[in-house]
Each structure stands twice: as structure tokens, then as C-alpha cells.
Amino acid sequence: MGLIDDLAENLAHDVIEAQLELDEDRFYIDIGDYIGTSSPSLQEAFMTACRLRLAELRGRTYFEKRLGERRKAKAAAAADGAPK
């Protein structure tokens, strides 16, 4: 990765952690707008990194939810078929 990607990734990591801590789902946009006043290139790389991280987080949360539901259903089906 180049310098711009490294900087954007590092900042995106920190901003997303803060965003989750603060429970402000658009905090990264504020930071991105501020970055854009001095470096549109860094802003774009940062926003891309944030969008990717947030999409991965949403995907992982959904995956874990669905996996839990399927495991619960499988366990219930196995319990229903178990000898009593």
C-alpha cells in the first residue's frame, strides 16, 4: 500500500472505533469532510476505507445473527428427534 492508503486505513480504524463508542453512525462523514478541506485525495481514500469497514461490520453482524438462528434451529430439530 502507498502512504495515502496507509494513512487512510489507520485513521478509518480509529474513527470507526470512536464512532461505535460514541454511538454516532455518521461521525466518519464529519471527519471526512474536514479532511477534504486540505486533501481531497486522502478524503476519498479515508471514505472508501470507512465504507468498507462499515460494510464488513454490518455483514459480520448479520452473518453472526443468521448463524446463531440456524444453529438454534438445528439444535431444536435435533432435540425434537431425540428419544424421550
Coordinates of N, CA, C and O in Angstrom, one line a residue:
M1 N 0.8 -1.2 0.0 CA 0.0 0.0 0.0 C 0.9 1.2 0.0 O 2.0 1.3 0.6
G2 N 0.3 2.3 -0.6 CA 1.0 3.6 -0.5 C 0.7 4.3 0.7 O -0.1 3.9 1.5
L3 N 1.4 5.4 0.9 CA 1.3 6.3 2.0 C -0.2 6.7 2.2 O -0.7 6.6 3.4
I4 N -0.8 7.1 1.2 CA -2.2 7.6 1.3 C -3.1 6.5 1.8 O -4.0 6.8 2.7
D5 N -3.0 5.3 1.3 CA -3.8 4.2 1.8 C -3.5 3.8 3.2 O -4.4 3.6 4.0
D6 N -2.2 3.8 3.6 CA -1.9 3.5 5.0 C -2.5 4.6 5.9 O -3.0 4.2 7.0
L7 N -2.3 5.8 5.6 CA -2.9 6.9 6.4 C -4.4 6.8 6.6 O -5.0 6.9 7.6
A8 N -5.0 6.6 5.4 CA -6.5 6.5 5.4 C -7.0 5.3 6.2 O -7.9 5.4 7.0
E9 N -6.3 4.1 6.0 CA -6.7 2.9 6.8 C -6.5 3.1 8.3 O -7.4 2.7 9.1
N10 N -5.4 3.7 8.7 CA -5.2 3.9 10.1 C -6.2 4.8 10.7 O -6.8 4.6 11.8
L11 N -6.5 5.9 10.0 CA -7.5 6.9 10.5 C -8.9 6.3 10.5 O -9.6 6.4 11.5
A12 N -9.2 5.5 9.5 CA -10.5 4.9 9.4 C -10.7 3.9 10.6 O -11.8 3.9 11.2
H13 N -9.7 3.2 10.9 CA -9.8 2.3 12.0 C -10.1 3.0 13.3 O -11.0 2.6 14.0
D14 N -9.4 4.1 13.6 CA -9.6 4.8 14.8 C -11.0 5.5 14.8 O -11.6 5.6 15.8
V15 N -11.4 6.1 13.7 CA -12.6 6.8 13.6 C -13.8 5.8 13.8 O -14.8 6.2 14.5
I16 N -13.7 4.7 13.2 CA -14.8 3.7 13.3 C -14.9 3.2 14.7 O -16.0 3.1 15.3
E17 N -13.8 3.0 15.4 CA -13.8 2.6 16.8 C -14.5 3.7 17.7 O -15.3 3.4 18.5
A18 N -14.1 5.0 17.4 CA -14.7 6.1 18.1 C -16.2 6.2 17.8 O -17.0 6.5 18.7
Q19 N -16.5 6.0 16.6 CA -17.9 6.1 16.1 C -18.8 5.1 16.9 O -19.9 5.4 17.3
L20 N -18.3 3.9 17.0 CA -19.0 2.8 17.8 C -19.1 3.2 19.3 O -20.2 3.0 19.9
E21 N -18.0 3.7 19.8 CA -18.0 4.1 21.2 C -19.0 5.2 21.5 O -19.7 5.2 22.5
L22 N -19.1 6.2 20.6 CA -19.9 7.4 20.7 C -21.4 7.1 20.3 O -22.3 7.9 20.5
D23 N -21.6 6.0 19.6 CA -22.9 5.6 19.0 C -23.4 6.7 18.1 O -24.5 7.2 18.2
E24 N -22.5 7.2 17.2 CA -22.8 8.3 16.2 C -22.5 7.7 14.9 O -21.3 7.6 14.4
D25 N -23.5 7.2 14.2 CA -23.3 6.5 12.9 C -22.9 7.3 11.7 O -22.5 6.7 10.7
R26 N -22.7 8.6 11.9 CA -22.3 9.4 10.8 C -21.0 10.3 11.2 O -20.6 11.2 10.5
F27 N -20.4 9.9 12.2 CA -19.2 10.6 12.7 C -18.1 10.6 11.6 O -17.4 11.6 11.4
Y28 N -17.9 9.5 10.9 CA -16.9 9.4 9.9 C -17.1 10.4 8.8 O -16.1 10.9 8.2
I29 N -18.3 10.8 8.5 CA -18.6 11.8 7.5 C -18.1 13.1 7.9 O -17.5 13.9 7.1
D30 N -18.3 13.5 9.1 CA -17.8 14.8 9.7 C -16.2 14.8 9.5 O -15.7 15.8 9.0
I31 N -15.6 13.7 9.9 CA -14.1 13.7 9.8 C -13.7 13.7 8.3 O -12.8 14.4 8.0
G32 N -14.4 13.0 7.5 CA -14.1 13.0 6.0 C -14.2 14.4 5.4 O -13.4 14.8 4.6
D33 N -15.3 15.1 5.8 CA -15.5 16.5 5.3 C -14.3 17.4 5.7 O -13.9 18.2 4.9
Y34 N -13.9 17.2 7.0 CA -12.8 18.0 7.5 C -11.5 17.7 6.7 O -10.8 18.6 6.3
I35 N -11.2 16.4 6.5 CA -10.0 16.1 5.7 C -10.1 16.6 4.3 O -9.1 17.1 3.8
G36 N -11.3 16.6 3.7 CA -11.4 17.1 2.3 C -11.0 18.5 2.1 O -10.7 18.9 1.0
T37 N -11.0 19.3 3.2 CA -10.7 20.7 3.0 C -9.2 20.9 2.7 O -8.8 21.9 2.2
S38 N -8.4 19.9 3.1 CA -6.9 20.0 2.9 C -6.4 19.0 1.9 O -5.4 19.2 1.3
S39 N -7.1 17.8 1.8 CA -6.6 16.8 0.9 C -7.8 16.0 0.4 O -8.2 15.0 1.0
P40 N -8.3 16.3 -0.8 CA -9.4 15.5 -1.4 C -9.0 14.1 -1.7 O -9.8 13.2 -1.6
S41 N -7.7 13.9 -2.0 CA -7.2 12.5 -2.2 C -7.3 11.7 -1.0 O -7.7 10.5 -1.0
L42 N -6.8 12.2 0.2 CA -6.9 11.5 1.4 C -8.3 11.3 1.8 O -8.7 10.2 2.4
Q43 N -9.2 12.3 1.6 CA -10.6 12.2 1.9 C -11.2 11.0 1.2 O -11.9 10.2 1.8
E44 N -11.0 10.9 -0.1 CA -11.6 9.8 -0.8 C -11.1 8.4 -0.3 O -11.8 7.5 -0.2
A45 N -9.8 8.3 -0.1 CA -9.2 7.0 0.4 C -9.8 6.7 1.8 O -10.1 5.6 2.1
F46 N -9.9 7.7 2.7 CA -10.5 7.6 4.0 C -12.0 7.1 3.9 O -12.4 6.2 4.6
M47 N -12.7 7.8 3.1 CA -14.2 7.5 3.0 C -14.3 6.1 2.4 O -15.2 5.3 2.9
T48 N -13.5 5.7 1.5 CA -13.6 4.3 1.0 C -13.3 3.3 2.1 O -14.0 2.3 2.2
A49 N -12.2 3.6 2.8 CA -11.8 2.7 3.9 C -12.9 2.6 5.0 O -13.2 1.5 5.5
C50 N -13.6 3.7 5.3 CA -14.7 3.7 6.2 C -15.9 2.9 5.7 O -16.5 2.1 6.4
R51 N -16.2 3.1 4.5 CA -17.4 2.4 3.9 C -17.1 0.9 3.9 O -18.0 0.1 4.2
L52 N -15.9 0.5 3.5 CA -15.5 -0.9 3.5 C -15.6 -1.5 4.9 O -16.2 -2.6 5.1
R53 N -15.1 -0.8 5.9 CA -15.1 -1.3 7.3 C -16.5 -1.4 7.8 O -16.9 -2.3 8.5
L54 N -17.3 -0.4 7.5 CA -18.7 -0.4 8.0 C -19.5 -1.5 7.3 O -20.4 -2.2 7.9
A55 N -19.3 -1.7 6.0 CA -20.0 -2.8 5.3 C -19.6 -4.1 5.9 O -20.4 -5.0 6.0
E56 N -18.3 -4.3 6.1 CA -17.8 -5.6 6.7 C -18.4 -5.8 8.1 O -18.9 -6.9 8.4
L57 N -18.5 -4.7 8.9 CA -19.1 -4.8 10.2 C -20.6 -5.2 10.1 O -21.1 -6.1 10.9
R58 N -21.4 -4.6 9.2 CA -22.8 -4.9 9.0 C -22.9 -6.4 8.5 O -23.8 -7.1 9.0
G59 N -22.1 -6.8 7.6 CA -22.1 -8.1 7.1 C -21.8 -9.1 8.2 O -22.4 -10.2 8.3
R60 N -20.8 -8.9 9.0 CA -20.4 -9.8 10.0 C -21.5 -9.9 11.1 O -21.8 -11.0 11.6
T61 N -22.1 -8.8 11.4 CA -23.2 -8.8 12.4 C -24.4 -9.6 11.9 O -24.9 -10.5 12.6
Y62 N -24.7 -9.4 10.6 CA -25.8 -10.2 10.0 C -25.4 -11.7 10.0 O -26.2 -12.6 10.3
F63 N -24.2 -12.0 9.6 CA -23.7 -13.4 9.5 C -23.8 -14.0 10.9 O -24.4 -15.2 11.0
E64 N -23.4 -13.4 11.9 CA -23.4 -14.0 13.2 C -24.9 -14.2 13.7 O -25.2 -15.2 14.3
K65 N -25.7 -13.3 13.4 CA -27.1 -13.4 13.7 C -27.8 -14.6 13.0 O -28.4 -15.4 13.7
R66 N -27.6 -14.7 11.7 CA -28.1 -15.8 10.9 C -27.5 -17.1 11.3 O -28.3 -18.1 11.4
L67 N -26.2 -17.2 11.6 CA -25.6 -18.4 12.0 C -26.2 -18.9 13.4 O -26.5 -20.0 13.6
G68 N -26.4 -17.9 14.3 CA -27.0 -18.2 15.6 C -28.4 -18.8 15.4 O -28.7 -19.8 16.1
E69 N -29.2 -18.2 14.5 CA -30.5 -18.7 14.3 C -30.5 -20.1 13.7 O -31.3 -20.9 14.2
R70 N -29.6 -20.3 12.8 CA -29.6 -21.7 12.2 C -29.1 -22.7 13.2 O -29.6 -23.8 13.2
R71 N -28.1 -22.3 14.0 CA -27.6 -23.3 15.0 C -28.7 -23.6 16.0 O -28.9 -24.8 16.4
K72 N -29.5 -22.6 16.4 CA -30.6 -22.8 17.3 C -31.6 -23.7 16.7 O -32.2 -24.6 17.4
A73 N -32.0 -23.4 15.5 CA -33.0 -24.3 14.8 C -32.5 -25.7 14.6 O -33.3 -26.7 14.8
K74 N -31.2 -25.9 14.3 CA -30.7 -27.2 14.2 C -30.7 -27.9 15.5 O -31.0 -29.1 15.6
A75 N -30.3 -27.2 16.6 CA -30.4 -27.8 17.9 C -31.8 -28.2 18.3 O -32.0 -29.3 18.9
A76 N -32.8 -27.3 18.0 CA -34.2 -27.6 18.3 C -34.7 -28.8 17.6 O -35.4 -29.7 18.1
A77 N -34.3 -28.9 16.3 CA -34.7 -30.1 15.5 C -34.1 -31.4 16.0 O -34.7 -32.4 16.0
A78 N -32.8 -31.3 16.4 CA -32.2 -32.5 17.0 C -32.8 -32.9 18.3 O -33.0 -34.1 18.6
A79 N -33.2 -31.9 19.1 CA -33.9 -32.2 20.4 C -35.2 -32.8 20.2 O -35.7 -33.7 20.9
D80 N -35.9 -32.3 19.1 CA -37.3 -32.9 18.8 C -37.2 -34.3 18.4 O -38.1 -35.1 18.6
G81 N -36.1 -34.7 17.7 CA -36.0 -36.0 17.2 C -35.3 -37.0 18.2 O -35.2 -38.1 17.9
A82 N -34.8 -36.4 19.3 CA -34.1 -37.2 20.3 C -35.1 -38.1 21.0 O -36.3 -37.7 21.3
P83 N -34.7 -39.4 21.4 CA -35.6 -40.2 22.1 C -35.9 -39.6 23.5 O -35.1 -39.0 24.1
K84 N -37.1 -39.8 23.9 CA -37.6 -39.2 25.2 C -37.7 -40.3 26.3 O -37.8 -41.4 26.2

